[in-house]
Amino acid sequence: QESVATPKRNIQLSNIVEECANGRRVSRVLELTPKKTQPDRAADDEPITPKRRGRPPSIAREQPVVLVDEEPKTPKRRGRPSSAGPSLSTPKSASKMKLIRSGAIKPNIHSRDAPVEDGANDLAIARERLHVSSIPTSLPCREKEFDEIYNFLESKIYDGCGGCMYVSGVPGTGKTATTTAVIRSLQQLSDDEEIPKFDYIEINGMRLTEPRQAYVHIYRQLTGKTLAWEQAYNLLDKRFTTKAPRRVTTVLLVDELDILCNRRQDVVYNLLNWPTLSTAQLIVVTIANTMDLPERLLMGKIASRLGLTRLTFQPYNFKQLQEIVMARLTGTSAFNSDAVQLVARKVAAVSGDARRALDICRRATELADDQSQKTNQEVTVSMVHVQQALAEMIASAKVQTIRSCSLMEQLFLQAVTAEVTRTGIEECNFLGVYAQFEALAAFSGITVPNTGRAMAICARLGASRLLICETGRNDIYQKILLNVSTDDVHYALQASKLL
Amino acid sequence: MHRRTRLSLRSSIVHDKENEHEEQTTPRKRRSKLPVNVIEDETDEEVVPSPKKSARKSRGRPSLPLPKPIVESEDAEQADTSWQEGSASELVGKLPEREKEYDQLVTFVENVLDKGGSGSLYISGPPGTGKTATLQRILNHGPFVGKLRPVYINCTSIKSVGSIYKKISEALGLKVTGGTEKVYQGAIEAYLQRKHKTVMLVLDEVDQLSSSKQTILYSIFEWPSRATARLILIGIANALDLTDRLLTRLKARCDLKPHVIQFLPYTKQQIVTILKSCLEATDSLARFPEPALALLAAKVASTSGDIRRALFIARRLTEGVKKEDRKNGTTTPTAVTTVSMGQVMAVLNQVYGGAQTLSQDLDEGFPLQQKILICSLMLVLKHGKNKDITVGKLHDVYRSICVKRNLHAVDQTEFINLCSLGKKEPRMHRVYLQWDEEEVSAALNDKQLINSIMDDVSCLGK
């Protein structure tokens, strides 16, 4: 059987092969051709066992049968077509893994049969352009920073010597986008042979399982082979410490530098020590969020090697945010300019994050799109939609949650606020709260739940993070802290009959 | 981690003798079976030799990382020519302003060589004072080349503390059967017992080897006291008192105690001399007037005395001059533009002027809500009695301020993002102010706002 209905989402390095080493091309149907030497291996790769296929899943769920010769597996859902022909797990055959590690096979994912058709109206175009992932060709409002990074890299590549640079700024201020744009333009120049050639490598601290995997990633991008980190480090060290004629400059971009700092800080030390050697010709650009990271986190010897080329990206102000959004919307008349200004002002007052502004605009277009589909007429994005989107994004969920709590939970919250106002301390223990709870319940003529029930109520409120409470083991002596401000509680409970 | 007592030391020596006996028999037989394929071509990266083989291949002098090139501070037109000539070799020839320490080191090593004994040495000093560069010179010192066997190991490059033995034995080219830490250690100690050339073992960044019981450091620093060791051990680190602090038990025996040499931070005059010698090497001294150099050196010497910084700033200045050259189109050497004092001041302020740049940055793009947050924090600090402030408390104050000013107050979750804290219990988290109040008020630069909020004691409530 072949499944044609749903596109599969699993990524397989092995079954889909662009170019095998022996030149054989594997078709799209995912016919796993078993090796003649290992016929039993291919059979093992079948994810389901023939024994259990006929059995209805309910029985399997009630009485899980553990067979000795195989590990127990959850029964397959019936709705899914059974994969008798193609196997859906990555084969563990050693030769395949070898090919993957040596870089002969390239990873590939399923593609659609045909591209998705999209109605080409103004709103759809605007929505596509406002997506965070679509980076414009030129970044507005970042010309100064662009020039600074460009000058640094160009002079270093031209001189053929190494160096370090540290770029910092709060999230969403265009650090990585600017740096990659600089490197793109430099690569263009080196293709035109105006400046010397250079290799470009990038690693991201958040994509590594542990700091030392950085060596593996760097080596893989240099040669295409995957090795263990120790081997990769030794080879890199040899490469950078020995003299070689005709060595080209290497530009290394290290994103999220603070993740690479472990206790010994050996990875950061090595990455910043190589540029100081005359043989390496390595230029390292590091990116992080905090301005004073080298002084706060790194050892003295590493901060000394990092040097003093620092660049700080400031948060965007509202004019710049407006310019960024308008630059993306050139040529479409989907947006009201006042609406853009409102978004820019709101975001600039809080954080100055460009991603946030783009997301809010995108949400506003979606809301306008819904309205246009309902009414069947063209709608431009106006202040109303933006207000709605802002309310969704910067909504206070806590008040809503308190309003939708059960009566007893609301009463309990009130009891906590009363206890806080009585004692004047933010932290109160369960005993005092329960006393208030009893009093409040007596006022409203409700029978009081016993302490066990009240603790269950308290635990529920703690799970939804309206309260912060200790574990229930301390029983009546556990500490309780209100996680919302007292005004919020009063405001939310005004409508209820309790007050 | 195994603990080494004296008893185990003795037993391990006995064990080493056995090892020695074994080494004469088994490994040879084994080697006859294993053909060692020596790869001549260094640049061929297709063949990936395992670390062991590559270590075995490089017999003789280890390839040492060369120190920071002198090219750092010359202007780039000459840089690319002299860089091709390889100015690093000239640097090995002489290091200005480190002659005294160099002579000390040479006499120390010569003494040890004359006696045919061994000695240990510990070199300390803040980063960027030329410790590694000086040792590179010692390793390449002419008279020593025939008599010594240099081994240079940077301790940041090892996987874990215990694998240092493996690294040393690989550097010495020992053949080791087995793979445990103890076996490698035994092999090294056996090698020291046999007849060999004097080994000069340089451990850079030696503070990386410290562990809970310091077994490794102790065992390494004990080697020179052995009868036939003939080992010169040199440790390099930043801390002045590393040997006293970590290796207290070495004080008990005088022959174990390492000789200590300190590298002091560079003074102003020394930095000037170094920069001058760098610039003379490329005949670009005309670009730097004397007072500009003096100003630069004074600033660097007063803060850290780190030569890396001085070279870096000088380089930055020359790059700036070069850019101006390009603008004016003057490439003739007669009309060179010199570095002006103004430029030096500007660069120094960029690098060292924390508060000034901070205030410049902050009044440009500083979101309003963040301003209010900092103001409310200062208000609480000024009038509140206890100095530890939770986020929840701060948020309440902030809300009341916002209500008074008719501003839209942000929600608590948003507020925590503003504080950019990532703790488990956000409302209980403490907030501290990292700067001075004067600095903040200078930075906020919005005097009216600050004054109105600072006088607003009523917002504190309760």
Coordinates of N, CA and C in Angstrom, one line a residue, chain A residues 22 31 91 170 178 185 187 245 271 305 377:
Chain A
N22 N 27.4 5.1 -5.0 CA 27.5 4.2 -6.2 C 26.7 4.6 -7.4
E31 N 11.1 3.1 -1.7 CA 11.3 1.6 -1.7 C 12.7 1.4 -1.1
P91 N 17.1 3.6 8.9 CA 17.8 2.3 9.0 C 19.1 2.5 9.8
V170 N 19.4 44.0 22.9 CA 18.3 43.2 23.3 C 17.7 42.5 22.1
T178 N 21.7 42.0 10.5 CA 22.7 42.9 10.0 C 24.0 42.2 9.7
S185 N 27.1 40.7 1.5 CA 27.7 41.6 0.5 C 29.2 41.5 0.3
Q187 N 30.7 38.5 0.5 CA 30.8 37.4 -0.4 C 30.6 37.7 -1.9
P245 N 50.8 28.0 3.5 CA 50.7 29.0 2.4 C 49.4 28.9 1.7
L271 N 38.0 29.4 21.1 CA 37.5 30.1 19.9 C 38.0 31.5 19.9
R305 N 41.3 38.6 25.5 CA 41.4 38.2 24.1 C 40.3 38.6 23.3
Q377 N -16.2 41.8 0.8 CA -15.7 43.1 0.2 C -14.3 43.4 0.7

